[in-house]
Short mmCIF file of C-alpha atoms and ligand atoms in Angstrom, two decimals:
data_model
loop_
_atom_site.label_atom_id
_atom_site.label_comp_id
_atom_site.label_asym_id
_atom_site.label_seq_id
_atom_site.Cartn_x
_atom_site.Cartn_y
_atom_site.Cartn_z
CA UNK W 279 -5.23 26.05 3.77
CA UNK W 280 -5.47 22.66 2.99
CA UNK W 281 -4.36 23.21 -0.42
CA UNK W 282 -1.27 24.70 -2.15
CA UNK W 283 -0.85 24.40 -5.95
CA UNK W 284 2.68 24.05 -6.86
CA UNK W 285 4.04 25.98 -9.53
CA UNK W 286 3.92 24.55 -12.74
CA UNK W 287 7.48 25.92 -13.87
CA UNK W 288 10.32 23.59 -13.63
CA UNK W 289 14.06 22.19 -15.69
CA UNK W 290 13.32 21.90 -19.21
CA UNK W 291 16.17 18.97 -18.58
CA UNK W 292 14.86 17.26 -15.73
CA UNK W 293 14.90 13.72 -16.74
CA UNK W 294 11.81 11.76 -18.24
CA UNK W 295 10.29 8.59 -18.02
CA UNK W 296 8.35 5.75 -20.69
CA UNK W 297 6.00 7.83 -20.80
CA UNK W 298 7.82 11.17 -21.74
CA UNK W 299 7.09 11.75 -17.97
CA UNK W 300 8.82 13.54 -15.53
CA UNK W 301 8.65 12.89 -11.90
CA UNK W 302 6.66 16.03 -11.50
CA UNK W 303 4.10 15.22 -13.46
CA UNK W 304 3.15 12.44 -11.07
CA UNK W 305 3.63 15.08 -7.80
CA UNK W 306 0.57 16.59 -6.19
CA UNK W 307 -0.24 19.45 -4.20
CA UNK W 308 2.54 21.45 -2.02
CA UNK W 309 2.31 18.83 1.51
CA UNK W 310 0.76 21.46 4.66
CA UNK W 311 1.39 18.44 7.28
CA UNK W 312 3.75 19.14 10.42
CA UNK W 313 7.13 18.91 9.16
CA UNK W 314 9.20 16.63 8.64
CA UNK W 315 6.22 13.67 9.01
CA UNK W 316 7.01 10.02 7.76
CA UNK W 317 3.81 10.65 5.68
CA UNK W 318 5.55 13.06 3.51
CA UNK W 319 8.19 10.73 2.95
CA UNK W 320 6.35 8.11 1.51
CA UNK W 321 3.82 10.34 -0.80
CA UNK W 322 7.54 11.17 -2.16
CA UNK W 323 8.27 6.66 -2.07
CA UNK W 324 4.86 6.39 -3.87
CA UNK W 325 5.39 9.27 -6.96
CA UNK W 326 9.65 8.05 -7.39
CA UNK W 327 7.94 4.41 -7.73
CA UNK W 328 5.54 5.50 -9.97
CA UNK W 329 7.67 7.71 -12.07
CA UNK W 330 9.88 4.93 -12.39
CA UNK W 331 7.48 2.43 -13.60
CA UNK W 332 6.50 4.54 -16.14
CA UNK W 333 2.30 4.37 -15.63
CA UNK W 334 -0.06 6.79 -16.70
CA UNK W 335 -1.35 9.22 -14.42
CA UNK W 336 -4.44 9.12 -15.77
CA UNK W 337 -5.13 5.34 -15.31
CA UNK W 338 -4.53 5.63 -11.66
CA UNK W 339 -7.46 6.05 -8.75
CA UNK W 340 -5.73 6.84 -5.25
CA UNK W 341 -8.20 6.94 -2.50
CA UNK W 342 -8.34 7.08 1.11
CA UNK W 343 -10.56 8.17 4.55
CA UNK W 344 -9.46 10.73 7.25
CA UNK W 345 -6.82 11.43 9.18
CA UNK W 346 -3.56 13.43 7.91
CA UNK W 347 -2.20 9.79 5.80
CA UNK W 348 -5.61 9.79 4.20
CA UNK W 349 -5.29 13.33 3.04
CA UNK W 350 -1.54 12.39 1.64
CA UNK W 351 -3.17 12.31 -2.09
CA UNK W 352 -3.73 15.29 -2.73
CA UNK W 353 -0.23 15.66 -2.50
CA UNK W 354 1.01 13.21 -4.84
CA UNK W 355 -0.41 11.92 -7.86
CA UNK W 356 -2.47 15.20 -8.97
CA UNK W 357 -3.50 14.24 -12.81
CA UNK W 358 -5.07 10.39 -11.06
CA UNK W 359 -7.99 9.93 -10.29
CA UNK W 360 -8.80 10.49 -7.00
CA UNK W 361 -11.65 10.12 -3.78
CA UNK W 362 -10.90 11.04 -0.23
CA UNK W 363 -14.08 8.82 1.37
CA UNK W 364 -15.44 8.56 4.91
CA UNK W 365 -13.03 7.24 7.96
CA UNK W 366 -12.32 3.59 8.02
CA UNK W 367 -14.41 3.21 4.40
CA UNK W 368 -11.97 3.41 2.12
CA UNK W 369 -11.70 -0.67 1.25
CA UNK W 370 -15.48 -0.82 0.22
CA UNK W 371 -15.43 3.26 -1.58
CA UNK W 372 -12.35 1.07 -3.53
CA UNK W 373 -13.95 -2.31 -3.72
CA UNK W 374 -16.79 -1.31 -5.63
CA UNK W 375 -14.91 1.28 -8.04
CA UNK W 376 -13.19 -1.37 -8.60
CA UNK W 377 -15.47 -3.74 -9.55
CA UNK W 378 -17.20 -0.69 -11.66
CA UNK W 379 -13.92 -0.79 -13.46
CA UNK W 380 -11.06 -3.23 -13.34
CA UNK W 381 -8.88 -1.20 -15.78
CA UNK W 382 -7.77 1.05 -13.26
CA UNK W 383 -4.65 1.19 -11.08
CA UNK W 384 -5.65 1.70 -7.41
CA UNK W 385 -3.83 2.59 -5.09
CA UNK W 386 -4.91 2.60 -0.86
CA UNK W 387 -3.50 4.92 1.35
CA UNK W 388 -5.18 4.66 4.63
CA UNK W 389 -3.84 5.47 8.93
CA UNK W 390 -3.51 2.68 11.03
CA UNK W 391 -7.01 4.70 12.59
CA UNK W 392 -8.10 4.87 9.54
CA UNK W 393 -7.31 1.09 9.17
CA UNK W 394 -6.52 -1.08 12.44
CA UNK W 395 -9.00 0.70 14.49
CA UNK W 396 -12.70 2.45 13.27
CA UNK W 397 -11.67 0.15 9.17
CA UNK W 398 -10.42 -2.57 10.99
CA UNK W 399 -13.45 -4.53 9.38
CA UNK W 400 -13.28 -2.78 5.90
CA UNK W 401 -9.48 -3.35 5.81
CA UNK W 402 -10.47 -7.59 6.70
CA UNK W 403 -12.75 -7.87 4.55
CA UNK W 404 -11.33 -6.21 0.91
CA UNK W 405 -8.00 -8.37 2.36
CA UNK W 406 -10.16 -11.64 2.40
CA UNK W 407 -11.44 -10.41 -1.22
CA UNK W 408 -8.67 -10.21 -2.84
CA UNK W 409 -9.12 -6.99 -4.50
CA UNK W 410 -7.00 -6.24 -6.66
CA UNK W 411 -4.89 -3.37 -5.33
CA UNK W 412 -1.91 -1.47 -3.33
CA UNK W 413 -3.22 -0.58 -0.29
CA UNK W 414 -1.00 1.01 1.96
CA UNK W 415 -1.19 2.20 5.92
CA UNK W 416 0.91 4.95 7.30
CA UNK W 417 1.33 3.84 10.10
CA UNK W 418 2.57 6.23 13.43
CA UNK W 419 0.95 4.28 15.98
CA UNK W 420 -1.35 7.37 16.85
CA UNK W 421 -4.20 9.47 15.84
CA UNK W 422 -1.86 12.45 14.39
CA UNK W 423 -5.09 14.30 13.87
CA UNK W 424 -6.94 14.02 16.70
CA UNK W 425 -3.71 15.56 18.40
CA UNK W 426 -2.14 11.72 19.31
CA UNK W 427 -4.29 9.37 21.47
CA UNK W 428 -2.77 5.34 20.51
CA UNK W 429 -4.47 3.62 17.77
CA UNK W 430 -5.46 -0.23 17.67
CA UNK W 431 -1.02 -0.46 16.26
CA UNK W 432 0.44 1.11 19.35
CA UNK W 433 2.50 -1.71 21.69
CA UNK W 434 1.44 -2.01 24.72
CA UNK W 435 3.83 -0.69 27.22
CA UNK W 436 4.49 2.64 24.55
CA UNK W 437 4.44 5.70 26.28
CA UNK W 438 2.76 8.65 24.38
CA UNK W 439 4.13 11.96 24.96
CA UNK W 440 3.00 12.71 28.38
CA UNK W 441 5.02 9.68 29.98
CA UNK W 442 1.61 7.81 29.88
CA UNK W 443 1.22 3.56 29.06
CA UNK W 444 -0.75 2.09 26.29
CA UNK W 445 -2.60 -0.90 28.26
CA UNK W 446 -4.40 -2.66 25.69
CA UNK W 447 -2.56 -5.11 23.31
CA UNK W 448 -1.63 -3.86 19.48
CA UNK W 449 -3.27 -5.07 16.94
CA UNK W 450 -0.36 -6.73 14.22
CA UNK W 451 -1.70 -5.85 10.89
CA UNK W 452 0.34 -7.89 8.37
CA UNK W 453 0.48 -11.11 10.88
CA UNK W 454 -3.56 -9.80 9.86
CA UNK W 455 -3.00 -9.62 6.19
CA UNK W 456 -1.06 -12.43 5.78
CA UNK W 457 -3.63 -14.84 7.50
CA UNK W 458 -6.69 -12.47 5.74
CA UNK W 459 -4.62 -14.03 2.47
CA UNK W 460 -3.00 -11.04 0.75
CA UNK W 461 -1.29 -11.97 -1.66
CA UNK W 462 2.00 -9.36 -0.85
CA UNK W 463 2.85 -8.60 1.99
CA UNK W 464 5.25 -6.04 2.56
CA UNK W 465 5.97 -3.93 5.51
CA UNK W 466 8.39 -0.78 5.51
CA UNK W 467 9.64 2.66 7.00
CA UNK W 468 9.40 6.11 5.74
CA UNK W 469 12.86 6.77 6.61
CA UNK W 470 14.22 4.20 3.88
CA UNK W 471 13.57 4.79 0.81
CA UNK W 472 15.61 2.68 -0.52
CA UNK W 473 13.54 -0.41 0.22
CA UNK W 474 10.41 1.88 0.82
CA UNK W 475 10.30 2.53 -3.44
CA UNK W 476 10.80 -0.70 -4.90
CA UNK W 477 8.58 -2.59 -2.08
CA UNK W 478 5.69 0.29 -3.83
CA UNK W 479 6.54 -0.95 -7.71
CA UNK W 480 6.75 -4.56 -6.92
CA UNK W 481 2.89 -3.60 -5.18
CA UNK W 482 1.49 -2.10 -8.52
CA UNK W 483 2.96 -4.15 -10.46
CA UNK W 484 1.35 -7.20 -8.32
CA UNK W 485 -1.85 -8.42 -9.45
CA UNK W 486 -4.39 -9.20 -6.08
CA UNK W 487 -4.31 -7.45 -2.22
CA UNK W 488 -0.63 -6.23 -2.14
CA UNK W 489 -0.12 -4.27 1.28
CA UNK W 490 2.50 -2.53 2.88
CA UNK W 491 2.28 -1.44 6.49
CA UNK W 492 4.79 1.34 6.82
CA UNK W 493 5.99 2.72 9.60
CA UNK W 494 5.61 6.79 9.46
CA UNK W 495 6.55 8.74 12.72
CA UNK W 496 4.40 11.18 13.11
CA UNK W 497 7.02 14.34 14.53
CA UNK W 498 4.12 15.75 16.65
CA UNK W 499 3.15 13.13 19.06
CA UNK W 500 4.73 10.24 18.41
CA UNK W 501 8.52 10.17 18.42
CA UNK W 502 9.83 10.78 22.14
CA UNK W 503 11.83 8.59 23.81
CA UNK W 504 9.65 5.35 24.88
CA UNK W 505 7.48 5.42 21.65
CA UNK W 506 7.52 2.59 19.53
CA UNK W 507 6.92 4.16 16.54
CA UNK W 508 9.63 7.07 16.56
CA UNK W 509 12.19 7.92 14.05
CA UNK W 510 15.14 6.45 16.55
CA UNK W 511 13.60 3.08 18.05
CA UNK W 512 12.36 2.24 14.43
CA UNK W 513 16.09 2.53 13.10
CA UNK W 514 17.47 0.79 15.75
CA UNK W 515 14.79 -2.41 15.73
CA UNK W 516 14.83 -2.93 11.96
CA UNK W 517 15.19 -6.40 10.88
CA UNK W 518 14.63 -6.57 7.01
CA UNK W 519 15.06 -9.85 5.55
CA UNK W 520 15.62 -9.27 2.11
CA UNK W 521 16.30 -6.39 -0.59
CA UNK W 522 13.95 -5.82 -3.54
CA UNK W 523 15.07 -4.79 -7.43
CA UNK W 524 11.63 -4.70 -9.31
CA UNK W 525 11.94 -4.60 -12.98
CA UNK W 526 9.67 -3.96 -15.28
CA UNK W 527 9.20 -6.05 -19.01
CA UNK W 528 9.86 -9.18 -19.92
CA UNK W 529 14.36 -8.85 -20.37
CA UNK W 530 16.32 -11.88 -19.18
CA UNK W 531 18.40 -10.63 -16.48
CA UNK W 532 21.41 -12.04 -15.22
CA UNK W 533 21.59 -12.48 -11.18
CA UNK W 534 25.08 -10.97 -9.70
CA UNK W 535 24.65 -12.35 -6.38
CA UNK W 536 25.96 -15.31 -5.42
CA UNK W 537 23.87 -18.09 -6.03
CA UNK W 538 21.60 -19.24 -3.24
CA UNK W 539 21.65 -15.49 -1.65
CA UNK W 540 18.62 -14.08 -4.91
CA UNK W 541 15.20 -15.73 -5.31
CA UNK W 542 13.77 -13.74 -8.54
CA UNK W 543 10.51 -14.00 -8.75
CA UNK W 544 8.21 -13.58 -12.09
CA UNK W 545 4.94 -11.10 -11.05
CA UNK W 546 1.84 -12.00 -13.37
CA UNK W 547 2.56 -9.06 -16.02
CA UNK W 548 5.60 -10.52 -16.72
CA UNK W 549 7.91 -8.19 -13.86
CA UNK W 550 11.03 -9.19 -12.12
CA UNK W 551 11.45 -9.04 -8.40
CA UNK W 552 14.61 -9.87 -7.35
CA UNK W 553 14.99 -9.97 -3.78
CA UNK W 554 18.52 -10.38 -2.44
CA UNK W 555 18.27 -12.21 1.07
CA UNK W 556 19.19 -10.48 3.85
CA UNK W 557 18.08 -13.89 6.72
CA UNK W 558 19.24 -17.07 5.06
CA UNK W 559 16.52 -18.57 6.51
CA UNK W 560 13.49 -16.53 4.82
CA UNK W 561 10.95 -17.99 2.53
CA UNK W 562 9.34 -15.43 1.43
CA UNK W 563 6.65 -17.10 -0.92
CA UNK W 564 5.74 -19.56 2.24
CA UNK W 565 3.24 -18.11 4.28
CA UNK W 566 2.89 -20.11 7.03
CA UNK W 567 6.64 -19.24 7.86
CA UNK W 568 6.34 -15.59 7.14
CA UNK W 569 3.61 -15.72 10.23
CA UNK W 570 5.77 -17.57 12.40
CA UNK W 571 8.75 -15.41 11.67
CA UNK W 572 7.15 -12.25 12.28
CA UNK W 573 5.74 -13.56 15.76
CA UNK W 574 9.10 -14.55 17.02
CA UNK W 575 10.68 -11.66 15.87
CA UNK W 576 7.11 -9.62 17.38
CA UNK W 577 8.24 -10.86 20.88
CA UNK W 578 11.62 -10.07 20.53
CA UNK W 579 11.05 -6.03 20.31
CA UNK W 580 11.74 -6.20 16.93
CA UNK W 581 10.74 -4.65 13.86
CA UNK W 582 10.91 -7.16 10.75
CA UNK W 583 10.81 -4.89 7.15
CA UNK W 584 11.46 -6.23 3.62
CA UNK W 585 8.89 -7.83 0.91
CA UNK W 586 8.00 -10.73 3.13
CA UNK W 587 5.38 -12.64 1.68
CA UNK W 588 4.18 -12.90 -2.18
CA UNK W 589 2.44 -15.40 -4.32
CA UNK W 590 3.05 -14.48 -7.92
CA UNK W 591 0.30 -16.45 -8.80
CA UNK W 592 -2.59 -14.76 -6.66
CA UNK W 593 -5.68 -14.37 -8.53
CA UNK W 594 -7.78 -11.18 -7.55
CA UNK W 595 -12.10 -11.11 -6.19
CA UNK W 596 -12.79 -10.61 -10.55
CA UNK W 597 -12.03 -13.78 -11.36
CA UNK W 598 -13.91 -15.50 -8.29
CA UNK W 599 -17.11 -13.30 -9.25
CA UNK W 600 -16.53 -13.16 -13.48
CA UNK W 601 -17.33 -9.41 -13.92
CA UNK W 602 -17.03 -7.64 -16.10
CA UNK W 603 -13.84 -7.34 -18.37
CA UNK W 604 -15.25 -4.01 -19.79
CA UNK W 605 -15.52 -1.22 -17.64
CA UNK W 606 -19.37 -0.31 -16.36
CA UNK W 607 -18.89 3.13 -18.46
CA UNK W 608 -17.49 1.41 -21.65
CA UNK W 609 -20.63 -1.27 -21.82
CA UNK W 610 -23.67 0.34 -23.86
CA UNK W 611 -27.19 0.61 -23.50
CA UNK W 612 -28.19 -2.10 -25.13
CA UNK W 613 -26.30 -4.52 -22.70
CA UNK W 614 -25.99 -2.58 -19.35
CA UNK W 615 -30.48 -3.74 -19.87
CA UNK W 616 -30.95 -6.20 -21.30
CA UNK W 617 -34.16 -6.46 -21.77
CA UNK W 618 -37.72 -8.13 -20.34
CA UNK W 619 -36.67 -11.31 -21.99
CA UNK W 620 -33.69 -11.90 -20.51
CA UNK W 621 -35.03 -10.87 -17.19
CA UNK W 622 -37.42 -13.27 -17.62
CA UNK W 623 -35.22 -15.93 -18.38
CA UNK W 624 -33.01 -15.29 -15.12
CA UNK W 625 -36.23 -15.15 -13.33
CA UNK W 626 -36.93 -18.96 -14.75
CA UNK W 627 -33.35 -20.14 -13.84
CA UNK W 628 -34.11 -19.17 -10.36
CA UNK W 629 -37.39 -20.80 -9.59
C1 TPP X 208 -16.88 8.50 11.64
C2 TPP X 208 -15.38 9.67 12.20
N1 TPP X 208 -15.38 9.42 13.49
C3 TPP X 208 -13.61 10.06 13.91
C4 TPP X 208 -13.17 11.35 13.25
C5 TPP X 208 -12.07 11.88 13.78
N2 TPP X 208 -10.79 11.90 13.42
C6 TPP X 208 -10.08 11.95 12.48
S1 TPP X 208 -9.29 10.97 12.01
C7 TPP X 208 -8.35 10.17 13.15
C8 TPP X 208 -8.10 9.38 13.53
C9 TPP X 208 -6.91 9.58 12.38
O1 TPP X 208 -5.50 8.38 12.79
P1 TPP X 208 -4.76 7.92 11.17
O2 TPP X 208 -6.01 6.37 10.56
O3 TPP X 208 -3.87 6.90 12.80
O4 TPP X 208 -3.94 8.46 10.37
P2 TPP X 208 -3.32 9.80 10.91
O5 TPP X 208 -3.91 10.93 10.92
O6 TPP X 208 -2.62 9.03 12.21
O7 TPP X 208 -2.25 9.59 10.02
C10 TPP X 208 -10.49 10.21 13.92
C11 TPP X 208 -10.42 9.71 14.87
C12 TPP X 208 -14.13 11.51 12.21
N3 TPP X 208 -13.33 11.98 11.42
N4 TPP X 208 -15.11 10.13 11.39
S1 SF4 X 209 0.47 15.75 13.32
FE1 SF4 X 209 1.45 13.78 13.28
S2 SF4 X 209 0.88 12.22 11.71
FE2 SF4 X 209 -0.41 14.62 11.05
S3 SF4 X 209 0.99 16.11 9.87
FE3 SF4 X 209 2.15 16.05 12.12
S4 SF4 X 209 3.34 15.17 12.46
FE4 SF4 X 209 2.18 14.00 10.10
MG1 MG X 210 -1.83 6.96 12.98
#
């Protein structure tokens, strides 16, 4: 069985957000993933982020591909729109939905196999087109659903459960997202909720392509010694560049840390990203420097996490394409079918 509804009952005094919703209103069905799977922690972080941001669940559209990671939208945001697409095809389905209705908040959830193996082309084009979305890859370095084969993000030399080493070079999807023009790029770890929740909140508030690579250990097939995606390995090699706090609304904030250690970035929607620096030399608004930093640390075997790059003035696909501001489902017949005279005029302009 893959669908277990949660009982509707909850404590009457659960805290509510500005819309009057409790956290339960952002949950989904009971998870059927393996106990301890990193993906379940990411689902919990998504629920937490959407609750704290006070997002109306019916304004969110969650889309995914195929894999254990892509099953997770069933386990969060049960009152939102959902579409479980084909393996590696979430980005194009989401792009189409976004073109037809720019008013929804788009959340794409995928796996490392779904995005870096079969769906690599889809991932790349969605980033370079600046589709307004939050794109989360739940990265465990294996195809969990099909019993643990190495995916394209597995590190060279990493060993599988039987001790066989992966001999292919890994694809660094964070490096790719930076190079391809994503305007919000972060990496986190499913075991670090304090880092992951604000990172997701910042991404959901961002206008443009927001990408989060979240290392999410597969306890069934890739959590042993010799793996570079296990809980122990990631904890030991995690190099966080900053600590993020997201403040919504347009109120002034007070900066309580020593000058020079806190950076405040105002996003398009007025939300503020308050970044407490951990690495002194790290500038999250310099794309090229972020790429260099990432590669230098990767060569040392370190996994760099935090908000790695943000362009708060980033544009999205709609501004380049000058598409309809009104969702197609709200357009009237005469706007959708402008008639023979309009068609004739258009054809004449192309002759
Ligand atoms: C076109 C197609 N090819 C192959 C498969 C088999 N398949 C299902 S899930 C999967 C890999 C999933 O890996 P990932 O995206 O990393 O998700 P995880 O299960 O690790 O979370 C594969 C190869 C499929 N469903 N469809
Ligand atoms: S097989 Fe791995 S990825 Fe899939 S649910 Fe189990 S632990 Fe998670
Ligand atoms: Mg995987």
